[in-house]
mmCIF file of C-alpha atoms in Angstrom:
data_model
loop_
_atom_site.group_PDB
_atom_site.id
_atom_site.type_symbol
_atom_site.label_atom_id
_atom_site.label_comp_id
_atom_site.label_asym_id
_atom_site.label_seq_id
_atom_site.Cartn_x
_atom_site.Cartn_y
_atom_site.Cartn_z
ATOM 1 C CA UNK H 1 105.188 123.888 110.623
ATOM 2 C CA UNK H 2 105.340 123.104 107.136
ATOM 3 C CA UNK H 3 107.349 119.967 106.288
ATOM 4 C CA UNK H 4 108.082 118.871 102.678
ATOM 5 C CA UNK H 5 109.378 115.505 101.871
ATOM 6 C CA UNK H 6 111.565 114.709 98.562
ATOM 7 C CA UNK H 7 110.958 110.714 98.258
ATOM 8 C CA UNK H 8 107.771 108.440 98.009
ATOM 9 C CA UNK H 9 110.036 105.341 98.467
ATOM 10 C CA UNK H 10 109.874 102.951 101.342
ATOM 11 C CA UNK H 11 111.887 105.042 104.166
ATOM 12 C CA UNK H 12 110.494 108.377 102.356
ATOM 13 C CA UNK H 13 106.934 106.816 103.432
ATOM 14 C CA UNK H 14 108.403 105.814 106.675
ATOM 15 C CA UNK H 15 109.453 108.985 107.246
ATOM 16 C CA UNK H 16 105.763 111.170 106.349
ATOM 17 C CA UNK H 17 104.547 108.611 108.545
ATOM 18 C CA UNK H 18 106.195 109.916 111.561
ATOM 19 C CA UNK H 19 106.658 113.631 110.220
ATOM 20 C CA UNK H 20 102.623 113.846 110.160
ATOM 21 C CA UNK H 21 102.353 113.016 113.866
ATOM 22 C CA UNK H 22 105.272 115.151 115.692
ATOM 23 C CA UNK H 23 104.239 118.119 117.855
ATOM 24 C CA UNK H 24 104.271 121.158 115.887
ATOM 25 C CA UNK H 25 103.449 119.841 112.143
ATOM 26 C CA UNK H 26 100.503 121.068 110.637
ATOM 27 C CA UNK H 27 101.375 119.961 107.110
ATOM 28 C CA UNK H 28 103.622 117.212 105.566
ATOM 29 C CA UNK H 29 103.778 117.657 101.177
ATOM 30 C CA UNK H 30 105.117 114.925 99.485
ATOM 31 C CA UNK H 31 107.110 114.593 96.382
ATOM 32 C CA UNK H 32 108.763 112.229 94.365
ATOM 33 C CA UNK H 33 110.410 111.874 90.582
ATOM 34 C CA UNK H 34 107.254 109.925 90.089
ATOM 35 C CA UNK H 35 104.412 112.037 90.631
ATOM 36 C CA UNK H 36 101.988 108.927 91.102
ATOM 37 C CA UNK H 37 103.719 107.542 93.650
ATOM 38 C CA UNK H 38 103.988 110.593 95.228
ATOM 39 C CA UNK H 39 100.208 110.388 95.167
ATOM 40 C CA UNK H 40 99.728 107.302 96.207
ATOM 41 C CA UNK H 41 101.385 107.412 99.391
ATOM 42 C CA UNK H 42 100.001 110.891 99.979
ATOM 43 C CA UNK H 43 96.600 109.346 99.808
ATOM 44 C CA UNK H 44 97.359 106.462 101.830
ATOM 45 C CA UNK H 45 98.800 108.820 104.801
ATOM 46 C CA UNK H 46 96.455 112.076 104.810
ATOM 47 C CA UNK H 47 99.175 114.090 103.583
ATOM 48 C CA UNK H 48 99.602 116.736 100.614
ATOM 49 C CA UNK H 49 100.923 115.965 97.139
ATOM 50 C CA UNK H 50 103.278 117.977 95.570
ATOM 51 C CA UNK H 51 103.408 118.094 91.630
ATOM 52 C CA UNK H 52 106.680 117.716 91.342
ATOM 53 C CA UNK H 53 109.744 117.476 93.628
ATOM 54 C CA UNK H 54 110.565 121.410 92.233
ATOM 55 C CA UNK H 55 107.096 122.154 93.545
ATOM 56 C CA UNK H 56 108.260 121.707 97.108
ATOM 57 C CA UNK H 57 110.698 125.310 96.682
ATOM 58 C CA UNK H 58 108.033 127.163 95.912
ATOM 59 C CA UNK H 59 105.188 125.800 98.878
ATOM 60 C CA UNK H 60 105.905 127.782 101.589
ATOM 61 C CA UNK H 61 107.718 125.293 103.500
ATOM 62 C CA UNK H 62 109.463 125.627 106.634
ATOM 63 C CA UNK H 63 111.463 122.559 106.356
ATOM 64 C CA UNK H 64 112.622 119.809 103.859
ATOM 65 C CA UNK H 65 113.047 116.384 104.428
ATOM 66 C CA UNK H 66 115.219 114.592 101.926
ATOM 67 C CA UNK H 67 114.614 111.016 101.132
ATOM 68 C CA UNK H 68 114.617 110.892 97.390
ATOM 69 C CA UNK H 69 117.304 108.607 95.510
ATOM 70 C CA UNK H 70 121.214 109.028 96.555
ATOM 71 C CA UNK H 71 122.097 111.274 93.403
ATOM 72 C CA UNK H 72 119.560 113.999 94.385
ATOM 73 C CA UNK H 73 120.450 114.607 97.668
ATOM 74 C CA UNK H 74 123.115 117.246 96.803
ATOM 75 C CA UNK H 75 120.985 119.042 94.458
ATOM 76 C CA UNK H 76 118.037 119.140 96.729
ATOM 77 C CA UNK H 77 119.619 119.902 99.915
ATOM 78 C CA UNK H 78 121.941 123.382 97.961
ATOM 79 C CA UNK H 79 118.325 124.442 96.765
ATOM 80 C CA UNK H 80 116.919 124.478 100.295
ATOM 81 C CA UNK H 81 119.559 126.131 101.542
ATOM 82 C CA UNK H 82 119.859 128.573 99.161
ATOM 83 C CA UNK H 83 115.972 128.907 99.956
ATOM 84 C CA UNK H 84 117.162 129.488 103.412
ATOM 85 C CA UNK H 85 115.256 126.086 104.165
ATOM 86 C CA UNK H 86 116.685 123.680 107.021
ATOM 87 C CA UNK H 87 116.982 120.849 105.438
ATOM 88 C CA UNK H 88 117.328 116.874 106.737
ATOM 89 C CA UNK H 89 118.834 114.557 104.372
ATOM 90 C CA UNK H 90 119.589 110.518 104.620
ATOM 91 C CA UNK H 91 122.791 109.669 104.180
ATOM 92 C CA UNK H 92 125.212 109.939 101.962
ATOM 93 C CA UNK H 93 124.729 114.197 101.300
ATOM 94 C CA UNK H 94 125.992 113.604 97.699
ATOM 95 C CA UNK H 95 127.433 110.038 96.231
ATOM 96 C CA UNK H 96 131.211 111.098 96.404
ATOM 97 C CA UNK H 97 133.875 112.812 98.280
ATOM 98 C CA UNK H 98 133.862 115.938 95.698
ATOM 99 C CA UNK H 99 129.910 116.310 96.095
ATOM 100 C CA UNK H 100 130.335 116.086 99.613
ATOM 101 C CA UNK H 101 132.525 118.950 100.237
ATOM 102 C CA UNK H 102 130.994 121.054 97.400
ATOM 103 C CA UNK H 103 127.705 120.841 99.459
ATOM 104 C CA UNK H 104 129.709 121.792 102.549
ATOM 105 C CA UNK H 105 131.216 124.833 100.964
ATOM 106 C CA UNK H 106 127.227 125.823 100.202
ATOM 107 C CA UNK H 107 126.123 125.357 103.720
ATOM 108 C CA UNK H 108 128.826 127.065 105.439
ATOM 109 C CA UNK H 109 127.951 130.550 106.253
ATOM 110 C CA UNK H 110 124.752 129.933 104.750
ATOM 111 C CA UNK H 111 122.957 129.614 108.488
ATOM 112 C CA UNK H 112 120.741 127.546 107.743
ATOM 113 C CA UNK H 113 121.093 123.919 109.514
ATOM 114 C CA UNK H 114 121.212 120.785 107.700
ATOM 115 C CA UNK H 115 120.918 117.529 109.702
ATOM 116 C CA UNK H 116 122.216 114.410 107.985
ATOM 117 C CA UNK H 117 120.576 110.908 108.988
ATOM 118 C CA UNK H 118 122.518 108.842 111.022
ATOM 119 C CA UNK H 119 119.741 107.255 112.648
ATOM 120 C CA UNK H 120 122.035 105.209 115.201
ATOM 121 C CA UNK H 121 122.896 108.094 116.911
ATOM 122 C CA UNK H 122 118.951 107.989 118.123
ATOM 123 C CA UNK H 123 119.327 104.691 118.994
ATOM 124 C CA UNK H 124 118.823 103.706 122.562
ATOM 125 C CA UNK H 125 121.654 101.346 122.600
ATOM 126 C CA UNK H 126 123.994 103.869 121.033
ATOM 127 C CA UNK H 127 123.140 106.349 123.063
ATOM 128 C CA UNK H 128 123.547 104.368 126.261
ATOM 129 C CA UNK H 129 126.894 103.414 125.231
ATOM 130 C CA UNK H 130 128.253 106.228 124.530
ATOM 131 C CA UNK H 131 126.856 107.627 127.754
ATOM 132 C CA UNK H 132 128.962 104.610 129.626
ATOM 133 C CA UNK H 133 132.058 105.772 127.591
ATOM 134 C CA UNK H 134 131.307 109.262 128.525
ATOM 135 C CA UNK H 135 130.878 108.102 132.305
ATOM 136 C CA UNK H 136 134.313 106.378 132.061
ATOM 137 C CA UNK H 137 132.393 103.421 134.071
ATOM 138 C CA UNK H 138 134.113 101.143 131.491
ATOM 139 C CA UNK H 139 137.473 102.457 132.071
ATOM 140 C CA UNK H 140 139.765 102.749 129.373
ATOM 141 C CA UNK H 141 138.396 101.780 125.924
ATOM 142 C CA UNK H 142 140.317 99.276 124.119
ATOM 143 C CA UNK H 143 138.100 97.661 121.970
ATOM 144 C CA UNK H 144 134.907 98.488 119.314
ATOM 145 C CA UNK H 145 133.311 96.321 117.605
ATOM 146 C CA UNK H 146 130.380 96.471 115.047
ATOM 147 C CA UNK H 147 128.665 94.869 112.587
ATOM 148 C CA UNK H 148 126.416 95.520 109.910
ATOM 149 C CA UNK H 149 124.676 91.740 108.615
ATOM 150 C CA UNK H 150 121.948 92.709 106.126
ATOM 151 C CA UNK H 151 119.568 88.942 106.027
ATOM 152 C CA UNK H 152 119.231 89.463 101.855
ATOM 153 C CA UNK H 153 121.770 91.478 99.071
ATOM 154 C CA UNK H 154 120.114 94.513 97.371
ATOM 155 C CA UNK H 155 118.878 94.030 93.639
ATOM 156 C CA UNK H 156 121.622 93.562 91.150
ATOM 157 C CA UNK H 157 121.109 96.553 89.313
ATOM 158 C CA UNK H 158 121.748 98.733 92.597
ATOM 159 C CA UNK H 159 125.241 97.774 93.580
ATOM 160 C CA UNK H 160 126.829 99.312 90.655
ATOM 161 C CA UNK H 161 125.378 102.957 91.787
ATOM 162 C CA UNK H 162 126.104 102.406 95.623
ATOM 163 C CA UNK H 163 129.388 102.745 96.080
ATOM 164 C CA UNK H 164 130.330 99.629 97.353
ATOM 165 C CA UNK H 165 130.188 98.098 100.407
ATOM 166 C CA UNK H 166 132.085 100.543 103.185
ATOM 167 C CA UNK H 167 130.237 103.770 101.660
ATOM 168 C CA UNK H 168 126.469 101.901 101.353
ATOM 169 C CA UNK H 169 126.809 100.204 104.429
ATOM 170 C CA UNK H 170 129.805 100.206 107.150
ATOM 171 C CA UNK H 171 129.792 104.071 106.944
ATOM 172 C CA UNK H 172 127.075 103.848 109.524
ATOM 173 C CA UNK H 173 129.218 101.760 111.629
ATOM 174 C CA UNK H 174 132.050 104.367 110.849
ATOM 175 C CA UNK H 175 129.742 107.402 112.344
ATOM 176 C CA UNK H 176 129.124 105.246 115.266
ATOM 177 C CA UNK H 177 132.395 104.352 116.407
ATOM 178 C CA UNK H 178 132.981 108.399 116.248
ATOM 179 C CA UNK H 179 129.642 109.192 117.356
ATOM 180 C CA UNK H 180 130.142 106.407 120.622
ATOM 181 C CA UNK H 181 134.020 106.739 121.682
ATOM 182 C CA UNK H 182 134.294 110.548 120.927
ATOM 183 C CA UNK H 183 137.404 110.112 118.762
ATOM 184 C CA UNK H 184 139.034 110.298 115.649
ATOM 185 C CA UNK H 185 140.028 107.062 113.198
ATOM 186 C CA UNK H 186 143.708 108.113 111.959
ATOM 187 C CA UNK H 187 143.737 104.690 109.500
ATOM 188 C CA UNK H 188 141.877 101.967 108.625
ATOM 189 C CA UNK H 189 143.148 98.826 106.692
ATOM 190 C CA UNK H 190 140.141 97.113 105.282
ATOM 191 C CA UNK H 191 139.394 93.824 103.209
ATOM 192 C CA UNK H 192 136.485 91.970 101.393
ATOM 193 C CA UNK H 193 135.241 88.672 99.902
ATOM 194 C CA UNK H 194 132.886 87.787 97.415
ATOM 195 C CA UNK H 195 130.990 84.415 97.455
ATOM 196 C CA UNK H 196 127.431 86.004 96.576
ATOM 197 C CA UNK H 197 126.085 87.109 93.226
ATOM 198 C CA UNK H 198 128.231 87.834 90.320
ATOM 199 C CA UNK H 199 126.867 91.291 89.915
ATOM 200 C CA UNK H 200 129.283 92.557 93.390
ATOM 201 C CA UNK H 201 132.586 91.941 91.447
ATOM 202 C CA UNK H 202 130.981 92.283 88.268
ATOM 203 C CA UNK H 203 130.750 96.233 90.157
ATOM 204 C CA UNK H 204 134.191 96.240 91.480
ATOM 205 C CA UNK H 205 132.478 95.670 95.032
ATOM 206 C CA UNK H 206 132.302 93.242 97.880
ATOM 207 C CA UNK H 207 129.227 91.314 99.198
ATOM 208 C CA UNK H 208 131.125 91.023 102.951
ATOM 209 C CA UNK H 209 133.575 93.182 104.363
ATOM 210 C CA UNK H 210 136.199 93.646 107.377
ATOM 211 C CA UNK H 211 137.809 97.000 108.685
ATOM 212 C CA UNK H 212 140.194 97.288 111.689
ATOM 213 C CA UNK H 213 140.348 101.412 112.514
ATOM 214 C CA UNK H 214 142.969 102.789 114.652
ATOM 215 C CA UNK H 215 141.474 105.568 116.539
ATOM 216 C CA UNK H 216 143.576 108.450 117.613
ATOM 217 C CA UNK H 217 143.860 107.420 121.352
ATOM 218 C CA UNK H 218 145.003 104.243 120.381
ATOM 219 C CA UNK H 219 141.552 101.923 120.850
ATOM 220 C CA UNK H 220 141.263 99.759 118.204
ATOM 221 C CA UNK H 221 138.189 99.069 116.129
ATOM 222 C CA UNK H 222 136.297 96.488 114.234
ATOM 223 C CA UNK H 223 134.094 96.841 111.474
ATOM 224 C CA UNK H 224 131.822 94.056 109.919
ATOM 225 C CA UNK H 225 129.393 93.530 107.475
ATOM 226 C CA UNK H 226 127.766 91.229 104.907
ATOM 227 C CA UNK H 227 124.610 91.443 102.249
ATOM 228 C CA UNK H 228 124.064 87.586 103.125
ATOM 229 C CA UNK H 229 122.757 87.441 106.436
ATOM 230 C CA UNK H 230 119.974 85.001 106.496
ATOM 231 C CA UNK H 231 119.344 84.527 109.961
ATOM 232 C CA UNK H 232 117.719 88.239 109.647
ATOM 233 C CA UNK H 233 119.374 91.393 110.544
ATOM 234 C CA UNK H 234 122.042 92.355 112.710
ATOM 235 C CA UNK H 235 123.433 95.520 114.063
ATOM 236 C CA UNK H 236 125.707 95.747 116.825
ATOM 237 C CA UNK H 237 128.008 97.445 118.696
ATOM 238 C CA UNK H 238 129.915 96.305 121.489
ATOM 239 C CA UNK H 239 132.565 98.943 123.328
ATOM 240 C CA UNK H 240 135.060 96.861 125.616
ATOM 241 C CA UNK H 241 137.036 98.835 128.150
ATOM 242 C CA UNK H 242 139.717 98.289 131.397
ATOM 243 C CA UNK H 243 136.803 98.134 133.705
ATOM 244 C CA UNK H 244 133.479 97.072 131.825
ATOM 245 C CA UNK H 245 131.672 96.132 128.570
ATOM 246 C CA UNK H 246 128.782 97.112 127.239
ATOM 247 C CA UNK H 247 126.503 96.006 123.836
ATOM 248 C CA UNK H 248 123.832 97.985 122.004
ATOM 249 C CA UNK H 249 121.779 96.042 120.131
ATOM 250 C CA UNK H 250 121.747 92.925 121.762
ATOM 251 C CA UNK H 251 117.446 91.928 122.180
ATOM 252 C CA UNK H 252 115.052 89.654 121.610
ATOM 253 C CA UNK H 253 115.219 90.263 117.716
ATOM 254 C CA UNK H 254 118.860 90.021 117.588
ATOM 255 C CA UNK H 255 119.461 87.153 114.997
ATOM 256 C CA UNK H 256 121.907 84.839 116.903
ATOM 257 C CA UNK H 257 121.228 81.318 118.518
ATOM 258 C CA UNK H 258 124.228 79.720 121.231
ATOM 259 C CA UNK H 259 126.404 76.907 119.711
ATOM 260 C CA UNK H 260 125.329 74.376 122.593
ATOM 261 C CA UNK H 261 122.852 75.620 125.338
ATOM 262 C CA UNK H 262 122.271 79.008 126.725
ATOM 263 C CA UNK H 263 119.464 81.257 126.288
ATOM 264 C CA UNK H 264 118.056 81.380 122.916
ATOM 265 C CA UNK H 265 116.370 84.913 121.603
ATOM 266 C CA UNK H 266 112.975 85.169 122.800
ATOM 267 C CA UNK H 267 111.411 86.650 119.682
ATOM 268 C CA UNK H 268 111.728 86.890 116.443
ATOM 269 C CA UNK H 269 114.747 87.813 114.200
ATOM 270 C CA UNK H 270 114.721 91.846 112.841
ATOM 271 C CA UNK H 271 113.796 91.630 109.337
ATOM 272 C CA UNK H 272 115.533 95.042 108.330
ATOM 273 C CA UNK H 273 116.518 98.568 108.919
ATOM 274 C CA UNK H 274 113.287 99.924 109.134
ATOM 275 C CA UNK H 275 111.890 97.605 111.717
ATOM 276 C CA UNK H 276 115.271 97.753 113.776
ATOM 277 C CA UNK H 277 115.793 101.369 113.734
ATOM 278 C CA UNK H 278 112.246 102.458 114.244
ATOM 279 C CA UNK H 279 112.381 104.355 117.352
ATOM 280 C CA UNK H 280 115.648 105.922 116.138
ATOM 281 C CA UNK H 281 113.988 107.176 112.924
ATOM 282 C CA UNK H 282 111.358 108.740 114.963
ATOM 283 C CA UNK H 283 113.999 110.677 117.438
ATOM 284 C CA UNK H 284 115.808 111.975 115.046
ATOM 285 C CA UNK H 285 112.603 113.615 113.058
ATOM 286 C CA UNK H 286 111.445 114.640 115.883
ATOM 287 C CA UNK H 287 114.989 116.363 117.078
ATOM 288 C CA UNK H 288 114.995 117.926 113.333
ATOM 289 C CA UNK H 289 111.318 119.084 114.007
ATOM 290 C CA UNK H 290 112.999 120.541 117.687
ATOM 291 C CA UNK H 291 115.734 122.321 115.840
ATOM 292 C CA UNK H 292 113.364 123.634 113.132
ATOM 293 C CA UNK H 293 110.858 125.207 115.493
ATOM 294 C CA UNK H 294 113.955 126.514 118.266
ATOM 295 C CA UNK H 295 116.491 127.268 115.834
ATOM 296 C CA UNK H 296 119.140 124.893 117.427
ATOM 297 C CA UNK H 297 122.141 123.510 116.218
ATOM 298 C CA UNK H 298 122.012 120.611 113.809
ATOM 299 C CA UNK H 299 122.679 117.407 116.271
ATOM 300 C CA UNK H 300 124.604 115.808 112.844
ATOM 301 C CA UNK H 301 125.597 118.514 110.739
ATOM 302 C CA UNK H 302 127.157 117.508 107.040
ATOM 303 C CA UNK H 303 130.956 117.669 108.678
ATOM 304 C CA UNK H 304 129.731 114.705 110.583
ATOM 305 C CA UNK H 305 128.948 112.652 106.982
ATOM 306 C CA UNK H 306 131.937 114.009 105.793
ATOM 307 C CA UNK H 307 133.870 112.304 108.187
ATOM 308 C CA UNK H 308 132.392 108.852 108.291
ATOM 309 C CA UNK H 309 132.681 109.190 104.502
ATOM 310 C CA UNK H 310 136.542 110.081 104.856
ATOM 311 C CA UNK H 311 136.649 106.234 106.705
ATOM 312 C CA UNK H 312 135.023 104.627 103.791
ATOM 313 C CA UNK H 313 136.995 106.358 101.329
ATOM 314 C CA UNK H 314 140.236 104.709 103.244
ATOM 315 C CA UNK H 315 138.818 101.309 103.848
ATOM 316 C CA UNK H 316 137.629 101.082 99.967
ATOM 317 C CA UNK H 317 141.207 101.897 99.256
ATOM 318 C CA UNK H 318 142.758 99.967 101.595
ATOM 319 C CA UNK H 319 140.800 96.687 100.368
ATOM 320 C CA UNK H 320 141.349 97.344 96.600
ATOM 321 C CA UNK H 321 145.499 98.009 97.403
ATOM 322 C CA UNK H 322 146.025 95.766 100.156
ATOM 323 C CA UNK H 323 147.428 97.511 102.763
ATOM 324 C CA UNK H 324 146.836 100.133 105.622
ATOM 325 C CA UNK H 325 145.805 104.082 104.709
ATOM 326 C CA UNK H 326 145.758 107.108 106.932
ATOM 327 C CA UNK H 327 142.476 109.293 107.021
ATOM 328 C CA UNK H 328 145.020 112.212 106.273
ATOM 329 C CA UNK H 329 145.767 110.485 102.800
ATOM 330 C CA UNK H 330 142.364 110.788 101.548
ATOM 331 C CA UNK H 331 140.977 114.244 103.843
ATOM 332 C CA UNK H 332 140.602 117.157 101.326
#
C-alpha cells in the first residue's frame, strides 16, 4: 500500500514512524502546509515528500492519514473521500458541531471508511476493561471514573483555537466511558476553575475541569482534567461495579506517590501523550492499515467523534450556565 500523511508535526512524525514499518506498506508520502518541514522529517524517516499537502490527491494513494492542524481535518478528510480514499483522521473531524455533521453527511453513502483517532480504544488498559465490563465479572457498573492531568498547559496562543477544555481534552475521556461501559451519557453537568495563565479566561476557557455524566443505565460517571499537572502525566480510568473494580492505566509511570507509606511507582513519571499512548498509536495504524488492505469496517467511524463531541458540547454548556444539560438538548 500507498499511505499519505497530511502533517509533519510531532504526532504526524509519530505517526510515519509507525506507518513505514506495518505489514503491507510499501510507501509512506508526507505532507505538510510547510513544505520544508515536510522535508525534513521525510529525510529523517526514509519516507517520500510530497510538494504540497494537495499533492497527496493526485499520488496514487491508497490511503490518507490525517494529522495536519485541527481546521484541516474536514477539508482533507471530504477530499479523500470524494477521491474514494479511506481516510484516518485525529480527532476532532472538524473544530465544531456544524463541521462535524457536514463531514458526516459526505461520508455517508460514500463507502469509503473513515477511522477517527481515539487512540484509547487501542489501549491495553481500555481494552481490558471494557472486556471485564463485557464479562460482567464486575457485576453491575456503578461507577467511572477518569482523568485527563496534562504535567504542562499548551502555549498561550493555542487555547483560543482549541475549543476549550472538554472538546481539546476530556472528549477522549468522553469516547472512553462510551467506548468501555457500552452506553449512552443522557446529561452531563460540568464545571471549571482557573488558577493558571491568564490567557484560559482571557479565551473564555478553563485550565481544570470536572464532569459528572449520567449514563443511560443509570451508572454514574466522572470526568477530570487539568493543564497543570506537574507530577507528569496522568490518564486513568477506573470502572467500579457490584462485584469488582478494575483500573487502566495504573503502572510504573503513573505519576502518583502514597500520602504515608505504601508502594511508591517504580519508574519514572509519563512525560506526555505520545510516550503514554505509544502502543495504542501503533494498534490503531496498524488496524487502519487491516481495514485498508481487507476492506473492513472502520473500528471508530466519524458517528463515534460525533458522539463524544455531543458530551463536550453539554459539559461546555453546562459549566458556562451552571446547571445540568441533556445530550438531547444539544444532538442535531
Amino acid at each position: 500500500m500507498r499511505i499519505g500523511l497530511a502533517g509533519a508535526g510531532r504526532i504526524g512524525t509519530a505517526h510515519a514512524r509507525t506507518l513505514r514499518t506495518l505489514p503491507g506498506v510499501a510507501e509512506v508520502v508526507v505532507a505538510d502546509a510547510d513544505p520544508r518541514r515536510a522535508r525534513e522529517a521525510a529525510a529523517g524517516l526514509g519516507v517520500q515528500a510530497a510538494a504540497d499537502v494537495g499533492a497527496l490527491f493526485t499520488a496514487g494513494l491508497d490511503a490518507l492519514v490525517v494529522a495536519a492542524p485541527t481546521d484541516a481535518h474536514a477539508g482533507l478528510v471530504m477530499r479523500a473521500v470524494e477521491a474514494g480514499t479511506p481516510v484516518f483522521v485525529e480527532k476532532p473531524v472538524a473544530p465544531d458541531l456544524a463541521g462535524t455533521i457536514e463531514v458526516l453527511a459526505a461520508v455517508r453513502g460514500a463507502g469509503v471508511p473513515v477511522q477517527v483517532g481515539f487512540q484509547r480504544r487501542f489501549d491495553p488498559g481500555h481494552a481490558a476493561a471494557r472486556d471485564a465490563v463485557r464479562s460482567g465479572r464486575l457485576g453491575w457498573v456503578h461507577t467511572v471514573r477518569s482523568c485527563t492531568l496534562d504535567p504542562v498547559p499548551p502555549p498561550d496562543d493555542y487555547i483560543p483555537g482549541s475549543g476549550g477544555l472538554f472538546r481539546d481534552c476530556s472528549v477522549h475521556d468522553f469516547d472512553a466511558v462510551r467506548f468501555v461501559t457500552g452506553r449512552e451519557v443522557t446529561e452531563a453537568t460540568a464545571t471549571g476553575a482557573n488558577r493558571g495563565s491568564a490567557a484560559f479566561a482571557e479565551a473564555g476557557d478553563v485550565d481544570t475541569g470536572a464532569a459528572t455524566l449520567t449514563l443511560d443505565d443509570g451508572t454514574l460517571a466522572l470526568v477530570s482534567a487539568t493543564r497543570y499537572n506537574a507530577a507528569g502525566y496522568d490518564v486513568r480510568l477506573e470502572v467500579l461495579g457490584s462485584l469488582d473494580g478494575v483500573v487502566a492505566g495504573l503502572d510504573d509511570g503513573t505519576p502518583l506517590s502514597p500520602a504515608a507509606g505504601g508502594i511508591r511507582p517504580a519508574g519514572p513519571a509519563h512525560t506526555g501523550f505520545l510516550e503514554r499512548f505509544a502502543d495504542a498509536y501503533a494498534a490503531e495504524l496498524a488496524a487502519f492499515a487491516r481495514m485498508v488492505a481487507d476492506g473492513t469496517a472502520s473500528p471508530c467511524p466519524p458517528e463515534e467523534g460525533l458522539e463524544a463531541l455531543y458530551i463536550a458540547e453539554a459539559c461546555e454548556i453546562s459549566r458556562r450556565e451552571r446547571r445540568t444539560v441533556a445530550i438531547e438538548e444539544v444532538r442535531r
